[in-house]
XYZ file of C-alpha atoms in Angstrom:
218
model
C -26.008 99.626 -25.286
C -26.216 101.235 -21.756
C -23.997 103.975 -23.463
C -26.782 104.264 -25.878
C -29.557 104.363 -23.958
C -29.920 108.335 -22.671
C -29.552 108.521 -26.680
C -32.690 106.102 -26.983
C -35.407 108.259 -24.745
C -33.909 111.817 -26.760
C -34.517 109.680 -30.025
C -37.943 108.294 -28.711
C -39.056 112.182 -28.626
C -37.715 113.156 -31.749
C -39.449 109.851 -33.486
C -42.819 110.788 -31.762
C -42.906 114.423 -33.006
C -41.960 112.761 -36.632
C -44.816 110.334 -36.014
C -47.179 113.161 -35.436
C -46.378 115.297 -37.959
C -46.051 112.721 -40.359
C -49.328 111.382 -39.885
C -50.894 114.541 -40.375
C -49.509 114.326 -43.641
C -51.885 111.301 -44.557
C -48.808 108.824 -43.453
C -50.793 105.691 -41.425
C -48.547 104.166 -38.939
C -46.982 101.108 -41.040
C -46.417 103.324 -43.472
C -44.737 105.971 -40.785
C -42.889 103.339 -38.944
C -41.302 101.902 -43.025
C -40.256 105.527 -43.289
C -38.511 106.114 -40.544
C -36.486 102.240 -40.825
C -36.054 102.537 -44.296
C -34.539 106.753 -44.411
C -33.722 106.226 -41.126
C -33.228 110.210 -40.412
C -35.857 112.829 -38.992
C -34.039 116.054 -40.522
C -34.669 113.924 -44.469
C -37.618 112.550 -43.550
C -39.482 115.899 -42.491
C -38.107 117.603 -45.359
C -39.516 114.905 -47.763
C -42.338 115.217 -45.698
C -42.666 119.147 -46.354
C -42.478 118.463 -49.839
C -44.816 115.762 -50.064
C -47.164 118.473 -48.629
C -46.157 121.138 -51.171
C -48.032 118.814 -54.012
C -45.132 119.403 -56.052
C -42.715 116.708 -54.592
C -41.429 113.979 -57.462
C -39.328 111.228 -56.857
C -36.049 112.773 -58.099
C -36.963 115.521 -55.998
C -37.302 113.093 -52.749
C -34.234 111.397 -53.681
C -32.087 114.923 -54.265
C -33.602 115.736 -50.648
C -33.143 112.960 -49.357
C -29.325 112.330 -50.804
C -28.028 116.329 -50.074
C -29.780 116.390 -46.248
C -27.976 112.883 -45.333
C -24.598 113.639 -47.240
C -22.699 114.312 -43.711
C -22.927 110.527 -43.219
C -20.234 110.245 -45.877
C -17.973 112.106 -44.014
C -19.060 110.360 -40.384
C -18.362 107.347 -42.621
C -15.337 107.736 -43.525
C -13.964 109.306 -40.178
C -15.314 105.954 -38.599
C -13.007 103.899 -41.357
C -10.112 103.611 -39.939
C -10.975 102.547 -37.039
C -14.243 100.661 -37.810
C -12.836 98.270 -40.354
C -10.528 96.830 -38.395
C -13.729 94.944 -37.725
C -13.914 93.367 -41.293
C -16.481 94.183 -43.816
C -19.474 92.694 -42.944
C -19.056 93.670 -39.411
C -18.640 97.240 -40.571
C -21.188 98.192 -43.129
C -23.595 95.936 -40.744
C -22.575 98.613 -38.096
C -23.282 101.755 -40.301
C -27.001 100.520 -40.388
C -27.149 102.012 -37.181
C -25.064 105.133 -37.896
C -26.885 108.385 -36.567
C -25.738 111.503 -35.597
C -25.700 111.228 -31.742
C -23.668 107.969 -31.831
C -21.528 109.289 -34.026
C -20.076 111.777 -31.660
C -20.690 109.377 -29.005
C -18.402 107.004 -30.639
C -16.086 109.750 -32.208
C -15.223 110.302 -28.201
C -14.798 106.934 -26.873
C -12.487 106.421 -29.967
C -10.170 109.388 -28.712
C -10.857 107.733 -24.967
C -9.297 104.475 -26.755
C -12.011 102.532 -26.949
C -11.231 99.288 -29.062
C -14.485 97.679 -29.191
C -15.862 97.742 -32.340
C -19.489 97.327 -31.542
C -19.506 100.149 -29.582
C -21.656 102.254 -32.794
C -23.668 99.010 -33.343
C -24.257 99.053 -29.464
C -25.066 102.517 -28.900
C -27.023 102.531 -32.442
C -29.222 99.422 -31.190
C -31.521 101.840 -28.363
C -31.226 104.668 -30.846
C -33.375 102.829 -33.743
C -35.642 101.546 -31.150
C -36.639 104.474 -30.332
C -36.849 106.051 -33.351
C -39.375 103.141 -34.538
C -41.026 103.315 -31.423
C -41.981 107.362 -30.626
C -42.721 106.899 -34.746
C -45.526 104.553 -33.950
C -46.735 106.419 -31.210
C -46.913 109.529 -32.681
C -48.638 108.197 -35.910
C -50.967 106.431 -33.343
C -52.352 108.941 -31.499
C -52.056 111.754 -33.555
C -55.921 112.272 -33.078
C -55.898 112.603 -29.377
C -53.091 115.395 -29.189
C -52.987 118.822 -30.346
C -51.003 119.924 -33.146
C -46.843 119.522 -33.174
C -46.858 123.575 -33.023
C -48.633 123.247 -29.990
C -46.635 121.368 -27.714
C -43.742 122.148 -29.352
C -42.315 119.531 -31.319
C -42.062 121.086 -34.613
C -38.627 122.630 -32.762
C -37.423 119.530 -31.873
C -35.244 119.104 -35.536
C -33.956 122.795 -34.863
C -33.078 122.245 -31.209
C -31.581 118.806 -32.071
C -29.840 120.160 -34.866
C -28.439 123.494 -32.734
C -26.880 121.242 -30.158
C -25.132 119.368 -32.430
C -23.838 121.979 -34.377
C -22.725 123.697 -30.563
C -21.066 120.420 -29.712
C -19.115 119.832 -32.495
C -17.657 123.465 -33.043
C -14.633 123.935 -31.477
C -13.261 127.212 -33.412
C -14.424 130.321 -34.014
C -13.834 129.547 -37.362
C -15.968 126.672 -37.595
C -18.712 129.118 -36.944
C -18.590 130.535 -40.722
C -20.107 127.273 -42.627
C -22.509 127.404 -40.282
C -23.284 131.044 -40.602
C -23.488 130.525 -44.540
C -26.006 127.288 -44.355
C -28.168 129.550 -42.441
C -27.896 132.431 -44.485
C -28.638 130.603 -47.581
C -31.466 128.719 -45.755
C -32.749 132.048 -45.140
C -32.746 133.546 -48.309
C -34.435 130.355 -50.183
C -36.844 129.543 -47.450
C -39.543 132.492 -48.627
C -39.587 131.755 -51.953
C -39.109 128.253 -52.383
C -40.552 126.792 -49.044
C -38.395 124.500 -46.112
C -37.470 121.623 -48.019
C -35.429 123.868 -50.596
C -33.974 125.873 -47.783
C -32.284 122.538 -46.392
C -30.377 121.765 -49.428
C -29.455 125.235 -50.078
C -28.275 125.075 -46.453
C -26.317 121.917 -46.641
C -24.592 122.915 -50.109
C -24.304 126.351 -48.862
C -22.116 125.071 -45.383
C -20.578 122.210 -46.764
C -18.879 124.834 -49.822
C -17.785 127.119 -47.656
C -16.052 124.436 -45.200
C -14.587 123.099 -48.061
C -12.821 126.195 -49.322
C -11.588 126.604 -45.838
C -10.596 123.406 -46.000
C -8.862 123.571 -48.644
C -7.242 127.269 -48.079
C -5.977 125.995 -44.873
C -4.173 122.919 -46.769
C-alpha cells in the first residue's frame, strides 16, 4: 500500500476531473461515485460519458464501449496469471477487483524484481480505488464552484495519462506502429463519428496491427 500510494494522489486527480466532467453531464454525485466503482476506468467511463451526451448512446452501445476500451485488461490478466494464481482463486480474482493500469506496471516490475507477495496488486490497488472514489466525489461536488474541465485543464488529463503509459511501456521502435495505427484510425473516425467512436476504432485499430506483428514475428 505505501507502493501504491504516489499512484493514489495521480488517481485522486484523474477521478476529480471525471467527477467534474461527469457531473456536467447531469451525473449527481452517488450516481458519479456508482460509476466510477462499478466501470471502475476513466478512459470507459468518459467515453460512455461522451456518448451519453451525443443523445444517441443505447445500452449495447455503452456496453460495446465499454467492453472494446477495457479489453487490455484481458491481456494484463492473463500476464498476471501465472504468477497471481499461485495465490488460489479467490485470492486472485478478489485481487483483479483492483486491477488498473498503473498497478499493473507497478506490479509487472516488482514481479521481474522477484517479488513473491501476492498482495502486492491488491495492495497497491487499495490507494488507487480510493482515490478514484474520492477526486469522483469531489469533482461531482463542487462542480458549481469551478470553471469548466477545459479551463483548468483536466479534459487532458485521459490523454496525458494515457501518453505516459503508452511511453513507458514501449520499449521498441517497433512497438511504436500499433500505436501509430490506433491514432491514425482515431483520427480519421473522430470528425465524423464523434470521440467515443474514435476510441474503439483506436483500440481495434492498435490491437490488429500488434497482433499481425505478433503473429508475423511467431
Amino acid at each position: 500500500m505505501r507502493d501504491g500510494l504516489p499512484l493514489g494522489l495521480s488517481i485522486f486527480a484523474y477521478g476529480l476531473g471525471f467527477g467534474l466532467v461527469a457531473a456536467q453531464a447531469g451525473f449527481g454525485i452517488a450516481r458519479a461515485v456508482t460509476t466510477s466503482a462499478a466501470i471502475y476506468s476513466g478512459s470507459a467511463q468518459l467515453a460512455a460519458v461522451n456518448l451519453l451526451q451525443s443523445g444517441q448512446a443505447t445500452l449495447w452501445a455503452l456496453f460495446a464501449t465499454i467492453l472494446v476500451v477495457n479489453a487490455r485488461y484481458i491481456l494484463f490478466g492473463a500476464a498476471l496469471q501465472p504468477w497471481l494464481w499461485q495465490a488460489g482463486p479467490l485470492r486472485a480474482y478478489g485481487s483483479l477487483l483492483l486491477l488498473g493500469d498503473a498497478n499493473w506496471m507497478q506490479t509487472m516490475r516488482a514481479i521481474r524484481a522477484g517479488e513473491e507477495d501476492r498482495a502486492y496488486l491488491a495492495g497497491t490497488g487499495t490507494p488507487m480505488l480510493a482515490g478514484w472514489l474520492s477526486g469522483t466525489a469531489l469533482g461531482a461536488g463542487t462542480v458549481g464552484l469551478l470553471p469548466r474541465p477545459e479551463v483548468m485543464g483536466l479534459d487532458l488529463m485521459l490523454a496525458a495519462f494515457a501518453a505516459a503509459m503508452a511511453a513507458a511501456m514501449v520499449r521498441a521502435r517497433a512497438d511504436l506502429v500499433p500505436i501509430a495505427a490506433g491514432a491514425g484510425a482515431a483520427l480519421a473516425v473522430a470528425p465524423s463519428l464523434g470521440p467515443g467512436a474514435a476510441i474503439i476504432g483506436a483500440g481495434l485499430a492498435g490491437g490488429a496491427v500488434a497482433a499481425l506483428m505478433h503473429r508475423n514475428a511467431a
